[in-house]
Amino acid sequence: MTGEEAARHREKMQKRKAVQDAEVAGKTIEKGLLMVHTGAGKGKSTAAFGLALRMLGRGRSVGVVQFIKGAWSTGERTPLEAMPGLEWHSMGEGFTWETQDRERDVAAARRAWGKALELMQRPGLGLLVLDELCIALRYEYLPVEEVVAALVARPPALHVVVTGRNAPPALTEAADLVTEMKLIKHHFAAGVKAQEGIEF
Amino acid sequence: MTGEEAARHREKMQKRKAVQDAEVAGKTIEKGLLMVHTGAGKGKSTAAFGLALRMLGRGRSVGVVQFIKGAWSTGERTPLEAMPGLEWHSMGEGFTWETQDRERDVAAARRAWGKALELMQRPGLGLLVLDELCIALRYEYLPVEEVVAALVARPPALHVVVTGRNAPPALTEAADLVTEMKLIKHHFAAGVKAQEGIEF
């Protein structure tokens, strides 16, 4: 790179920095966010637990309610629970094709939602993770209007992240952040099995 | 729900479970995965750190190399570093519009890549996180062919996750898993600022 090129780069980046700085300065609102991680790709719950880690790392408390408990226990639960400020509730009965009993599924979802409502009122809670709540909504274990109304009425500083495929429109409309984890390529399709430390 | 409806549900779910079980049984390969988190949405690095947490929770060791260090320190670094088995290297010099010096950026990326190569050969490493490597590739701080060739030639059991927007095609072609974190709705657009525990 010649001196002239380096100078051009510097000038371009100074302009870029001015734009960035103005953008950052224009954002002034602080509020608890309603976040949704949806889509068929990997990373919805993983990113939610990454957020839990970040919040705990800032010394804030975090609540987790798992609406659907999968067949396996999760590797992240043990280290997260070792950190002060975490309260974790696995309330689901497994996927619906595991329980094969819809009334049991509905009752479990209702208990999980009751726990979520209780945690929302916990003083000082920084983040509430409602893992796979979208699944419970999709199968109509819980009425979406009731759930969205309670989420909207939460304490204003509380951050909430909801995960699961097929987030209902009423939820994404109410949300501040919606990310679709989009499956572009998945190793399961190539015959690779679920592995410890990656999927569980 | 009538008894008949409940029975129909049970029968349907029994069939669904048989399909699920057959699918799981068909996946037999175990291998280190090359994973890419890309896209304009939130959660790329967060999900990578969530994976790090899961792997550490399984008692395996994890290496992290950050290619671009942002303006803020990250809340997840402290709790992750408190766990045995983590080695974290922040090697970047900040975004290119912060440094305004391309040669310095290139040198920093080269040092970070050298650290990544070193960690890839670390015996027993379970997961290597190459955070924002896609940015270093996009700005051509590092040649993509060289990087992809080294990733493909990594020890076969090593899982690697690469994050950052605009993953180059040569990288996604070589990857086992590609997830696009797609921005559907973002609170920055509504004037909400970056908040502790959420963005950093």
mmCIF file of C-alpha atoms in Angstrom:
data_model
loop_
_atom_site.group_PDB
_atom_site.id
_atom_site.type_symbol
_atom_site.label_atom_id
_atom_site.label_comp_id
_atom_site.label_asym_id
_atom_site.label_seq_id
_atom_site.Cartn_x
_atom_site.Cartn_y
_atom_site.Cartn_z
ATOM 1 C CA MET A 1 0.000 0.000 0.000
ATOM 2 C CA THR A 2 1.411 3.382 -1.005
ATOM 3 C CA GLY A 3 1.318 6.387 1.310
ATOM 4 C CA GLU A 4 -1.352 7.912 -0.924
ATOM 5 C CA GLU A 5 -3.543 4.791 -0.693
ATOM 6 C CA ALA A 6 -3.116 4.705 3.071
ATOM 7 C CA ALA A 7 -4.167 8.349 3.292
ATOM 8 C CA ARG A 8 -7.236 7.671 1.116
ATOM 9 C CA HIS A 9 -8.182 4.727 3.325
ATOM 10 C CA ARG A 10 -7.806 6.863 6.428
ATOM 11 C CA GLU A 11 -9.963 9.639 4.993
ATOM 12 C CA LYS A 12 -12.697 7.169 3.942
ATOM 13 C CA MET A 13 -12.676 5.562 7.394
ATOM 14 C CA GLN A 14 -12.821 8.959 9.140
ATOM 15 C CA LYS A 15 -16.031 9.678 7.211
ATOM 16 C CA ARG A 16 -17.353 6.211 8.056
ATOM 17 C CA LYS A 17 -16.571 6.764 11.736
ATOM 18 C CA ALA A 18 -18.429 10.093 11.712
ATOM 19 C CA VAL A 19 -21.500 8.309 10.305
ATOM 20 C CA GLN A 20 -21.207 5.538 12.912
ATOM 21 C CA ASP A 21 -20.796 8.004 15.769
ATOM 22 C CA ALA A 22 -23.849 10.003 14.644
ATOM 23 C CA GLU A 23 -25.885 6.794 14.450
ATOM 24 C CA VAL A 24 -24.882 5.749 17.965
ATOM 25 C CA ALA A 25 -25.593 9.256 19.323
ATOM 26 C CA GLY A 26 -29.083 9.123 17.776
ATOM 27 C CA LYS A 27 -30.034 6.124 19.903
ATOM 28 C CA THR A 28 -30.994 7.280 23.356
ATOM 29 C CA ILE A 29 -33.838 5.039 24.550
ATOM 30 C CA GLU A 30 -33.189 2.521 27.321
ATOM 31 C CA LYS A 31 -35.853 -0.116 27.867
ATOM 32 C CA GLY A 32 -36.383 -3.763 28.537
ATOM 33 C CA LEU A 33 -36.515 -5.551 25.194
ATOM 34 C CA LEU A 34 -38.863 -8.267 24.046
ATOM 35 C CA MET A 35 -36.641 -10.432 21.837
ATOM 36 C CA VAL A 36 -37.643 -13.366 19.652
ATOM 37 C CA HIS A 37 -35.287 -16.013 18.212
ATOM 38 C CA THR A 38 -37.175 -18.051 15.643
ATOM 39 C CA GLY A 39 -36.603 -19.942 12.380
ATOM 40 C CA ALA A 40 -35.584 -23.478 11.449
ATOM 41 C CA GLY A 41 -31.844 -22.902 11.916
ATOM 42 C CA LYS A 42 -29.586 -23.747 14.834
ATOM 43 C CA GLY A 43 -28.702 -21.193 17.501
ATOM 44 C CA LYS A 44 -32.065 -19.946 18.813
ATOM 45 C CA SER A 45 -31.717 -21.353 22.350
ATOM 46 C CA THR A 46 -27.904 -21.227 22.216
ATOM 47 C CA ALA A 47 -27.968 -17.472 21.597
ATOM 48 C CA ALA A 48 -30.550 -17.049 24.373
ATOM 49 C CA PHE A 49 -28.248 -18.856 26.812
ATOM 50 C CA GLY A 50 -25.349 -16.743 25.510
ATOM 51 C CA LEU A 51 -27.431 -13.671 26.450
ATOM 52 C CA ALA A 52 -28.069 -15.191 29.888
ATOM 53 C CA LEU A 53 -24.312 -15.594 30.287
ATOM 54 C CA ARG A 54 -23.707 -11.973 29.251
ATOM 55 C CA MET A 55 -26.341 -10.686 31.696
ATOM 56 C CA LEU A 56 -24.968 -12.826 34.552
ATOM 57 C CA GLY A 57 -21.487 -11.566 33.631
ATOM 58 C CA ARG A 58 -22.801 -8.046 34.274
ATOM 59 C CA GLY A 59 -23.896 -9.115 37.752
ATOM 60 C CA ARG A 60 -27.636 -9.120 36.906
ATOM 61 C CA SER A 61 -30.022 -11.965 37.692
ATOM 62 C CA VAL A 62 -31.574 -14.211 35.054
ATOM 63 C CA GLY A 63 -34.583 -16.529 35.046
ATOM 64 C CA VAL A 64 -34.963 -19.444 32.616
ATOM 65 C CA VAL A 65 -38.174 -21.370 31.951
ATOM 66 C CA GLN A 66 -37.930 -24.273 29.505
ATOM 67 C CA PHE A 67 -41.348 -25.014 28.021
ATOM 68 C CA ILE A 68 -40.339 -28.157 26.153
ATOM 69 C CA LYS A 69 -37.740 -30.380 27.714
ATOM 70 C CA GLY A 70 -35.922 -32.359 25.057
ATOM 71 C CA ALA A 71 -34.692 -35.912 25.450
ATOM 72 C CA TRP A 72 -31.273 -34.774 26.565
ATOM 73 C CA SER A 73 -30.006 -32.573 29.366
ATOM 74 C CA THR A 74 -28.152 -29.504 28.232
ATOM 75 C CA GLY A 75 -24.443 -28.916 28.780
ATOM 76 C CA GLU A 76 -24.949 -25.238 29.512
ATOM 77 C CA ARG A 77 -27.235 -25.719 32.481
ATOM 78 C CA THR A 78 -24.537 -26.842 34.932
ATOM 79 C CA PRO A 79 -22.107 -23.928 34.398
ATOM 80 C CA LEU A 80 -24.910 -21.341 34.273
ATOM 81 C CA GLU A 81 -26.391 -22.673 37.510
ATOM 82 C CA ALA A 82 -22.996 -22.396 39.177
ATOM 83 C CA MET A 83 -23.173 -18.621 38.643
ATOM 84 C CA PRO A 84 -24.939 -16.509 41.266
ATOM 85 C CA GLY A 85 -28.177 -14.958 40.068
ATOM 86 C CA LEU A 86 -29.565 -17.757 37.902
ATOM 87 C CA GLU A 87 -32.896 -19.461 38.490
ATOM 88 C CA TRP A 88 -33.663 -22.319 36.072
ATOM 89 C CA HIS A 89 -36.943 -24.189 35.668
ATOM 90 C CA SER A 90 -37.370 -27.064 33.219
ATOM 91 C CA MET A 91 -41.140 -27.322 33.178
ATOM 92 C CA GLY A 92 -41.875 -29.168 29.936
ATOM 93 C CA GLU A 93 -42.684 -32.821 29.534
ATOM 94 C CA GLY A 94 -40.642 -33.362 26.369
ATOM 95 C CA PHE A 95 -41.756 -33.023 22.782
ATOM 96 C CA THR A 96 -45.370 -33.857 22.110
ATOM 97 C CA TRP A 97 -44.428 -36.977 20.127
ATOM 98 C CA GLU A 98 -42.588 -38.169 23.250
ATOM 99 C CA THR A 99 -45.406 -37.666 25.751
ATOM 100 C CA GLN A 100 -48.181 -38.688 23.288
ATOM 101 C CA ASP A 101 -50.652 -37.131 25.714
ATOM 102 C CA ARG A 102 -52.006 -33.740 24.749
ATOM 103 C CA GLU A 103 -53.727 -32.974 28.035
ATOM 104 C CA ARG A 104 -50.486 -33.606 29.899
ATOM 105 C CA ASP A 105 -48.657 -31.299 27.435
ATOM 106 C CA VAL A 106 -51.225 -28.536 27.976
ATOM 107 C CA ALA A 107 -51.024 -28.875 31.771
ATOM 108 C CA ALA A 108 -47.199 -28.723 31.665
ATOM 109 C CA ALA A 109 -47.259 -25.615 29.455
ATOM 110 C CA ARG A 110 -49.734 -23.958 31.823
ATOM 111 C CA ARG A 111 -47.465 -24.695 34.820
ATOM 112 C CA ALA A 112 -44.449 -23.317 32.914
ATOM 113 C CA TRP A 113 -46.359 -20.160 32.003
ATOM 114 C CA GLY A 114 -47.347 -19.706 35.656
ATOM 115 C CA LYS A 115 -43.655 -19.850 36.571
ATOM 116 C CA ALA A 116 -42.857 -17.315 33.834
ATOM 117 C CA LEU A 117 -45.497 -14.909 35.212
ATOM 118 C CA GLU A 118 -44.053 -15.315 38.694
ATOM 119 C CA LEU A 119 -40.488 -14.604 37.498
ATOM 120 C CA MET A 120 -41.631 -11.521 35.548
ATOM 121 C CA GLN A 121 -42.593 -9.956 38.883
ATOM 122 C CA ARG A 122 -39.313 -10.905 40.587
ATOM 123 C CA PRO A 123 -37.727 -7.601 41.704
ATOM 124 C CA GLY A 124 -34.460 -6.801 39.944
ATOM 125 C CA LEU A 125 -34.606 -9.608 37.397
ATOM 126 C CA GLY A 126 -32.501 -8.533 34.390
ATOM 127 C CA LEU A 127 -33.460 -11.144 31.804
ATOM 128 C CA LEU A 128 -36.094 -13.823 31.474
ATOM 129 C CA VAL A 129 -35.467 -16.638 28.960
ATOM 130 C CA LEU A 130 -38.663 -18.378 27.808
ATOM 131 C CA ASP A 131 -37.131 -21.290 25.941
ATOM 132 C CA GLU A 132 -39.315 -22.969 23.285
ATOM 133 C CA LEU A 133 -42.353 -20.931 24.278
ATOM 134 C CA CYS A 134 -43.095 -20.590 20.533
ATOM 135 C CA ILE A 135 -43.587 -24.375 20.353
ATOM 136 C CA ALA A 136 -46.125 -24.267 23.183
ATOM 137 C CA LEU A 137 -47.927 -21.464 21.302
ATOM 138 C CA ARG A 138 -47.770 -23.258 17.974
ATOM 139 C CA TYR A 139 -49.430 -26.378 19.386
ATOM 140 C CA GLU A 140 -51.975 -24.138 21.109
ATOM 141 C CA TYR A 141 -51.041 -25.337 24.570
ATOM 142 C CA LEU A 142 -51.422 -21.681 25.585
ATOM 143 C CA PRO A 143 -53.535 -18.895 24.026
ATOM 144 C CA VAL A 144 -51.249 -16.506 22.164
ATOM 145 C CA GLU A 145 -53.318 -13.387 23.050
ATOM 146 C CA GLU A 146 -52.976 -14.075 26.772
ATOM 147 C CA VAL A 147 -49.226 -14.673 26.498
ATOM 148 C CA VAL A 148 -48.500 -11.591 24.371
ATOM 149 C CA ALA A 149 -50.623 -9.339 26.607
ATOM 150 C CA ALA A 150 -48.690 -10.454 29.698
ATOM 151 C CA LEU A 151 -45.328 -10.013 27.945
ATOM 152 C CA VAL A 152 -46.273 -6.489 26.845
ATOM 153 C CA ALA A 153 -47.399 -5.655 30.410
ATOM 154 C CA ARG A 154 -44.100 -6.826 31.959
ATOM 155 C CA PRO A 155 -42.018 -4.454 34.135
ATOM 156 C CA PRO A 156 -40.562 -1.885 31.691
ATOM 157 C CA ALA A 157 -36.879 -2.583 32.444
ATOM 158 C CA LEU A 158 -37.146 -6.370 32.104
ATOM 159 C CA HIS A 159 -35.553 -7.982 29.035
ATOM 160 C CA VAL A 160 -37.294 -11.124 27.785
ATOM 161 C CA VAL A 161 -36.116 -13.536 25.108
ATOM 162 C CA VAL A 162 -38.540 -16.045 23.603
ATOM 163 C CA THR A 163 -37.231 -18.899 21.464
ATOM 164 C CA GLY A 164 -38.665 -21.529 19.146
ATOM 165 C CA ARG A 165 -39.702 -22.124 15.552
ATOM 166 C CA ASN A 166 -42.809 -20.572 14.042
ATOM 167 C CA ALA A 167 -43.112 -17.521 16.273
ATOM 168 C CA PRO A 168 -46.750 -16.375 15.933
ATOM 169 C CA PRO A 169 -47.325 -12.991 14.196
ATOM 170 C CA ALA A 170 -48.918 -11.478 17.327
ATOM 171 C CA LEU A 171 -45.652 -12.137 19.182
ATOM 172 C CA THR A 172 -43.298 -10.797 16.490
ATOM 173 C CA GLU A 173 -45.485 -7.697 16.105
ATOM 174 C CA ALA A 174 -45.139 -6.984 19.833
ATOM 175 C CA ALA A 175 -41.373 -7.694 19.866
ATOM 176 C CA ASP A 176 -38.550 -5.139 19.775
ATOM 177 C CA LEU A 177 -36.080 -7.562 18.183
ATOM 178 C CA VAL A 178 -36.825 -10.501 15.936
ATOM 179 C CA THR A 179 -34.058 -12.665 14.551
ATOM 180 C CA GLU A 180 -34.740 -15.568 12.232
ATOM 181 C CA MET A 181 -32.101 -18.251 12.576
ATOM 182 C CA LYS A 182 -32.265 -19.448 8.980
ATOM 183 C CA LEU A 183 -31.043 -22.898 8.096
ATOM 184 C CA ILE A 184 -28.690 -22.568 5.129
ATOM 185 C CA LYS A 185 -26.889 -25.893 5.562
ATOM 186 C CA HIS A 186 -27.148 -28.489 8.334
ATOM 187 C CA HIS A 187 -24.870 -31.414 9.159
ATOM 188 C CA PHE A 188 -27.850 -33.621 10.156
ATOM 189 C CA ALA A 189 -28.712 -33.774 6.429
ATOM 190 C CA ALA A 190 -25.221 -35.242 5.829
ATOM 191 C CA GLY A 191 -25.828 -38.023 8.376
ATOM 192 C CA VAL A 192 -23.886 -36.430 11.240
ATOM 193 C CA LYS A 193 -25.424 -37.247 14.611
ATOM 194 C CA ALA A 194 -26.098 -34.939 17.554
ATOM 195 C CA GLN A 195 -22.826 -34.571 19.462
ATOM 196 C CA GLU A 196 -22.009 -33.651 23.056
ATOM 197 C CA GLY A 197 -21.009 -30.025 23.489
ATOM 198 C CA ILE A 198 -22.650 -29.058 20.175
ATOM 199 C CA GLU A 199 -26.290 -30.114 20.253
ATOM 200 C CA PHE A 200 -26.507 -30.911 23.968
ATOM 201 C CA MET B 1 -60.909 -33.128 24.510
ATOM 202 C CA THR B 2 -62.959 -36.332 24.206
ATOM 203 C CA GLY B 3 -61.468 -39.762 24.818
ATOM 204 C CA GLU B 4 -61.662 -40.407 21.077
ATOM 205 C CA GLU B 5 -59.756 -37.194 20.258
ATOM 206 C CA ALA B 6 -57.118 -38.038 22.850
ATOM 207 C CA ALA B 7 -56.702 -41.502 21.321
ATOM 208 C CA ARG B 8 -56.368 -39.997 17.822
ATOM 209 C CA HIS B 9 -53.734 -37.563 19.100
ATOM 210 C CA ARG B 10 -51.825 -40.411 20.749
ATOM 211 C CA GLU B 11 -51.893 -42.487 17.563
ATOM 212 C CA LYS B 12 -50.707 -39.557 15.431
ATOM 213 C CA MET B 13 -47.867 -38.811 17.869
ATOM 214 C CA GLN B 14 -46.841 -42.489 17.996
ATOM 215 C CA LYS B 15 -46.372 -42.360 14.207
ATOM 216 C CA ARG B 16 -44.515 -39.066 14.491
ATOM 217 C CA LYS B 17 -42.227 -40.534 17.157
ATOM 218 C CA ALA B 18 -41.450 -43.555 14.923
ATOM 219 C CA VAL B 19 -40.406 -41.144 12.130
ATOM 220 C CA GLN B 20 -38.259 -39.105 14.563
ATOM 221 C CA ASP B 21 -36.598 -42.201 15.989
ATOM 222 C CA ALA B 22 -35.787 -43.535 12.498
ATOM 223 C CA GLU B 23 -34.297 -40.172 11.561
ATOM 224 C CA VAL B 24 -32.088 -40.070 14.651
ATOM 225 C CA ALA B 25 -30.988 -43.694 14.085
ATOM 226 C CA GLY B 26 -29.992 -42.821 10.499
ATOM 227 C CA LYS B 27 -27.407 -40.319 11.716
ATOM 228 C CA THR B 28 -24.271 -42.153 12.746
ATOM 229 C CA ILE B 29 -21.325 -39.947 11.805
ATOM 230 C CA GLU B 30 -19.298 -38.239 14.533
ATOM 231 C CA LYS B 31 -16.914 -35.525 13.411
ATOM 232 C CA GLY B 32 -15.643 -32.119 14.252
ATOM 233 C CA LEU B 33 -17.930 -29.588 12.613
ATOM 234 C CA LEU B 34 -17.057 -26.419 10.757
ATOM 235 C CA MET B 35 -19.898 -24.069 11.680
ATOM 236 C CA VAL B 36 -20.610 -20.597 10.307
ATOM 237 C CA HIS B 37 -22.895 -17.984 11.897
ATOM 238 C CA THR B 38 -23.453 -15.201 9.403
ATOM 239 C CA GLY B 39 -26.125 -12.672 8.368
ATOM 240 C CA ALA B 40 -27.070 -9.161 9.443
ATOM 241 C CA GLY B 41 -29.109 -10.249 12.470
ATOM 242 C CA LYS B 42 -28.199 -10.382 16.139
ATOM 243 C CA GLY B 43 -26.972 -13.581 17.799
ATOM 244 C CA LYS B 44 -23.996 -14.695 15.686
ATOM 245 C CA SER B 45 -21.338 -14.216 18.384
ATOM 246 C CA THR B 46 -23.843 -14.747 21.197
ATOM 247 C CA ALA B 47 -24.713 -18.228 19.893
ATOM 248 C CA ALA B 48 -20.985 -18.995 19.447
ATOM 249 C CA PHE B 49 -20.350 -18.076 23.095
ATOM 250 C CA GLY B 50 -23.407 -20.146 24.045
ATOM 251 C CA LEU B 51 -21.733 -23.098 22.284
ATOM 252 C CA ALA B 52 -18.514 -22.370 24.183
ATOM 253 C CA LEU B 53 -20.501 -22.496 27.418
ATOM 254 C CA ARG B 54 -22.106 -25.815 26.432
ATOM 255 C CA MET B 55 -18.719 -27.341 25.536
ATOM 256 C CA LEU B 56 -17.127 -26.096 28.779
ATOM 257 C CA GLY B 57 -20.155 -27.497 30.616
ATOM 258 C CA ARG B 58 -19.233 -30.890 29.158
ATOM 259 C CA GLY B 59 -15.744 -30.560 30.621
ATOM 260 C CA ARG B 60 -14.059 -29.929 27.253
ATOM 261 C CA SER B 61 -11.632 -27.095 26.528
ATOM 262 C CA VAL B 62 -12.430 -24.123 24.294
ATOM 263 C CA GLY B 63 -10.297 -21.539 22.507
ATOM 264 C CA VAL B 64 -11.593 -18.115 21.472
ATOM 265 C CA VAL B 65 -9.889 -15.725 19.059
ATOM 266 C CA GLN B 66 -11.587 -12.377 18.493
ATOM 267 C CA PHE B 67 -10.510 -10.917 15.156
ATOM 268 C CA ILE B 68 -12.227 -7.556 15.586
ATOM 269 C CA LYS B 69 -12.397 -6.080 19.028
ATOM 270 C CA GLY B 70 -15.350 -3.713 19.339
ATOM 271 C CA ALA B 71 -15.404 -0.543 21.371
ATOM 272 C CA TRP B 72 -16.804 -2.309 24.412
ATOM 273 C CA SER B 73 -15.666 -5.228 26.512
ATOM 274 C CA THR B 74 -18.060 -8.150 26.535
ATOM 275 C CA GLY B 75 -20.046 -9.258 29.569
ATOM 276 C CA GLU B 76 -19.590 -12.933 28.719
ATOM 277 C CA ARG B 77 -15.814 -12.898 28.836
ATOM 278 C CA THR B 78 -15.494 -12.724 32.633
ATOM 279 C CA PRO B 79 -17.756 -15.681 33.512
ATOM 280 C CA LEU B 80 -16.402 -17.830 30.663
ATOM 281 C CA GLU B 81 -12.824 -17.138 31.746
ATOM 282 C CA ALA B 82 -13.680 -18.172 35.283
ATOM 283 C CA MET B 83 -14.413 -21.672 33.957
ATOM 284 C CA PRO B 84 -11.537 -24.132 33.640
ATOM 285 C CA GLY B 85 -10.615 -24.983 30.051
ATOM 286 C CA LEU B 86 -11.086 -21.622 28.366
ATOM 287 C CA GLU B 87 -8.358 -19.723 26.538
ATOM 288 C CA TRP B 88 -9.432 -16.321 25.200
ATOM 289 C CA HIS B 89 -7.468 -14.039 22.871
ATOM 290 C CA SER B 90 -8.755 -10.626 21.793
ATOM 291 C CA MET B 91 -6.402 -9.938 18.913
ATOM 292 C CA GLY B 92 -8.222 -7.320 16.865
ATOM 293 C CA GLU B 93 -7.628 -3.606 16.871
ATOM 294 C CA GLY B 94 -11.266 -2.572 16.711
ATOM 295 C CA PHE B 95 -13.379 -1.909 13.650
ATOM 296 C CA THR B 96 -11.515 -0.525 10.682
ATOM 297 C CA TRP B 97 -13.298 2.827 10.981
ATOM 298 C CA GLU B 98 -11.915 3.036 14.517
ATOM 299 C CA THR B 99 -8.276 2.286 13.682
ATOM 300 C CA GLN B 100 -8.324 4.173 10.334
ATOM 301 C CA ASP B 101 -5.080 2.392 9.506
ATOM 302 C CA ARG B 102 -5.368 -0.504 7.073
ATOM 303 C CA GLU B 103 -1.845 -1.816 7.524
ATOM 304 C CA ARG B 104 -2.365 -2.024 11.267
ATOM 305 C CA ASP B 105 -5.660 -3.873 10.671
ATOM 306 C CA VAL B 106 -3.962 -6.370 8.349
ATOM 307 C CA ALA B 107 -1.134 -6.974 10.820
ATOM 308 C CA ALA B 108 -3.623 -7.522 13.670
ATOM 309 C CA ALA B 109 -5.646 -10.000 11.590
ATOM 310 C CA ARG B 110 -2.458 -11.861 10.683
ATOM 311 C CA ARG B 111 -1.492 -12.133 14.381
ATOM 312 C CA ALA B 112 -4.988 -13.351 15.260
ATOM 313 C CA TRP B 113 -4.875 -15.962 12.485
ATOM 314 C CA GLY B 114 -1.473 -17.159 13.765
ATOM 315 C CA LYS B 115 -3.055 -17.662 17.197
ATOM 316 C CA ALA B 116 -5.969 -19.554 15.599
ATOM 317 C CA LEU B 117 -3.526 -21.893 13.806
ATOM 318 C CA GLU B 118 -1.698 -22.481 17.087
ATOM 319 C CA LEU B 119 -4.946 -23.289 18.965
ATOM 320 C CA MET B 120 -6.082 -25.677 16.196
ATOM 321 C CA GLN B 121 -3.092 -27.865 17.071
ATOM 322 C CA ARG B 122 -3.736 -27.712 20.835
ATOM 323 C CA PRO B 123 -4.218 -31.354 21.920
ATOM 324 C CA GLY B 124 -7.716 -32.089 23.214
ATOM 325 C CA LEU B 125 -9.277 -28.760 22.255
ATOM 326 C CA GLY B 126 -13.033 -29.346 21.848
ATOM 327 C CA LEU B 127 -14.118 -26.100 20.202
ATOM 328 C CA LEU B 128 -12.429 -23.130 18.601
ATOM 329 C CA VAL B 129 -14.422 -19.891 18.262
ATOM 330 C CA LEU B 130 -13.125 -17.571 15.527
ATOM 331 C CA ASP B 131 -15.185 -14.509 16.303
ATOM 332 C CA GLU B 132 -15.675 -12.003 13.445
ATOM 333 C CA LEU B 133 -13.234 -13.859 11.196
ATOM 334 C CA CYS B 134 -15.703 -13.210 8.335
ATOM 335 C CA ILE B 135 -15.097 -9.464 8.754
ATOM 336 C CA ALA B 136 -11.335 -9.948 8.418
ATOM 337 C CA LEU B 137 -11.982 -12.005 5.254
ATOM 338 C CA ARG B 138 -14.440 -9.497 3.843
ATOM 339 C CA TYR B 139 -11.967 -6.638 4.150
ATOM 340 C CA GLU B 140 -9.292 -8.912 2.662
ATOM 341 C CA TYR B 141 -7.071 -8.666 5.700
ATOM 342 C CA LEU B 142 -6.461 -12.402 5.152
ATOM 343 C CA PRO B 143 -6.661 -14.472 1.929
ATOM 344 C CA VAL B 144 -9.803 -16.607 2.031
ATOM 345 C CA GLU B 145 -8.191 -19.585 0.225
ATOM 346 C CA GLU B 146 -5.445 -19.845 2.852
ATOM 347 C CA VAL B 147 -7.934 -19.626 5.729
ATOM 348 C CA VAL B 148 -10.393 -22.180 4.305
ATOM 349 C CA ALA B 149 -7.590 -24.634 3.444
ATOM 350 C CA ALA B 150 -6.288 -24.519 7.034
ATOM 351 C CA LEU B 151 -9.784 -24.923 8.489
ATOM 352 C CA VAL B 152 -10.457 -27.949 6.285
ATOM 353 C CA ALA B 153 -7.111 -29.463 7.319
ATOM 354 C CA ARG B 154 -7.836 -29.073 11.065
ATOM 355 C CA PRO B 155 -7.738 -32.117 13.397
ATOM 356 C CA PRO B 156 -10.820 -34.192 12.479
ATOM 357 C CA ALA B 157 -12.473 -34.116 15.940
ATOM 358 C CA LEU B 158 -12.130 -30.351 16.407
ATOM 359 C CA HIS B 159 -15.311 -28.254 16.198
ATOM 360 C CA VAL B 160 -14.815 -24.722 14.862
ATOM 361 C CA VAL B 161 -17.340 -21.899 14.755
ATOM 362 C CA VAL B 162 -16.692 -18.845 12.583
ATOM 363 C CA THR B 163 -18.837 -15.732 13.005
ATOM 364 C CA GLY B 164 -19.417 -12.500 11.157
ATOM 365 C CA ARG B 165 -21.493 -10.954 8.385
ATOM 366 C CA ASN B 166 -20.886 -11.725 4.727
ATOM 367 C CA ALA B 167 -19.318 -15.167 5.079
ATOM 368 C CA PRO B 168 -17.439 -15.769 1.804
ATOM 369 C CA PRO B 169 -18.824 -18.554 -0.466
ATOM 370 C CA ALA B 170 -15.579 -20.574 -0.210
ATOM 371 C CA LEU B 171 -16.108 -20.760 3.559
ATOM 372 C CA THR B 172 -19.808 -21.684 3.485
ATOM 373 C CA GLU B 173 -19.094 -24.347 0.827
ATOM 374 C CA ALA B 174 -16.518 -25.950 3.125
ATOM 375 C CA ALA B 175 -18.761 -25.702 6.216
ATOM 376 C CA ASP B 176 -20.900 -28.467 7.740
ATOM 377 C CA LEU B 177 -23.388 -26.040 9.261
ATOM 378 C CA VAL B 178 -24.321 -22.573 8.060
ATOM 379 C CA THR B 179 -26.881 -20.481 9.896
ATOM 380 C CA GLU B 180 -27.906 -17.058 8.691
ATOM 381 C CA MET B 181 -28.988 -14.850 11.557
ATOM 382 C CA LYS B 182 -31.499 -12.829 9.593
ATOM 383 C CA LEU B 183 -32.569 -9.431 10.839
ATOM 384 C CA ILE B 184 -36.365 -9.302 10.823
ATOM 385 C CA LYS B 185 -36.775 -6.398 13.243
ATOM 386 C CA HIS B 186 -34.169 -4.527 15.307
ATOM 387 C CA HIS B 187 -34.631 -2.174 18.238
ATOM 388 C CA PHE B 188 -31.746 0.068 17.054
ATOM 389 C CA ALA B 189 -34.049 1.190 14.224
ATOM 390 C CA ALA B 190 -36.531 2.346 16.897
ATOM 391 C CA GLY B 191 -33.866 4.493 18.582
ATOM 392 C CA VAL B 192 -33.040 2.080 21.402
ATOM 393 C CA LYS B 193 -29.382 2.256 22.410
ATOM 394 C CA ALA B 194 -26.982 -0.611 23.087
ATOM 395 C CA GLN B 195 -27.591 -1.793 26.648
ATOM 396 C CA GLU B 196 -25.440 -3.618 29.178
ATOM 397 C CA GLY B 197 -26.170 -7.334 29.328
ATOM 398 C CA ILE B 198 -27.798 -7.310 25.897
ATOM 399 C CA GLU B 199 -25.330 -5.892 23.379
ATOM 400 C CA PHE B 200 -22.231 -6.003 25.586
#
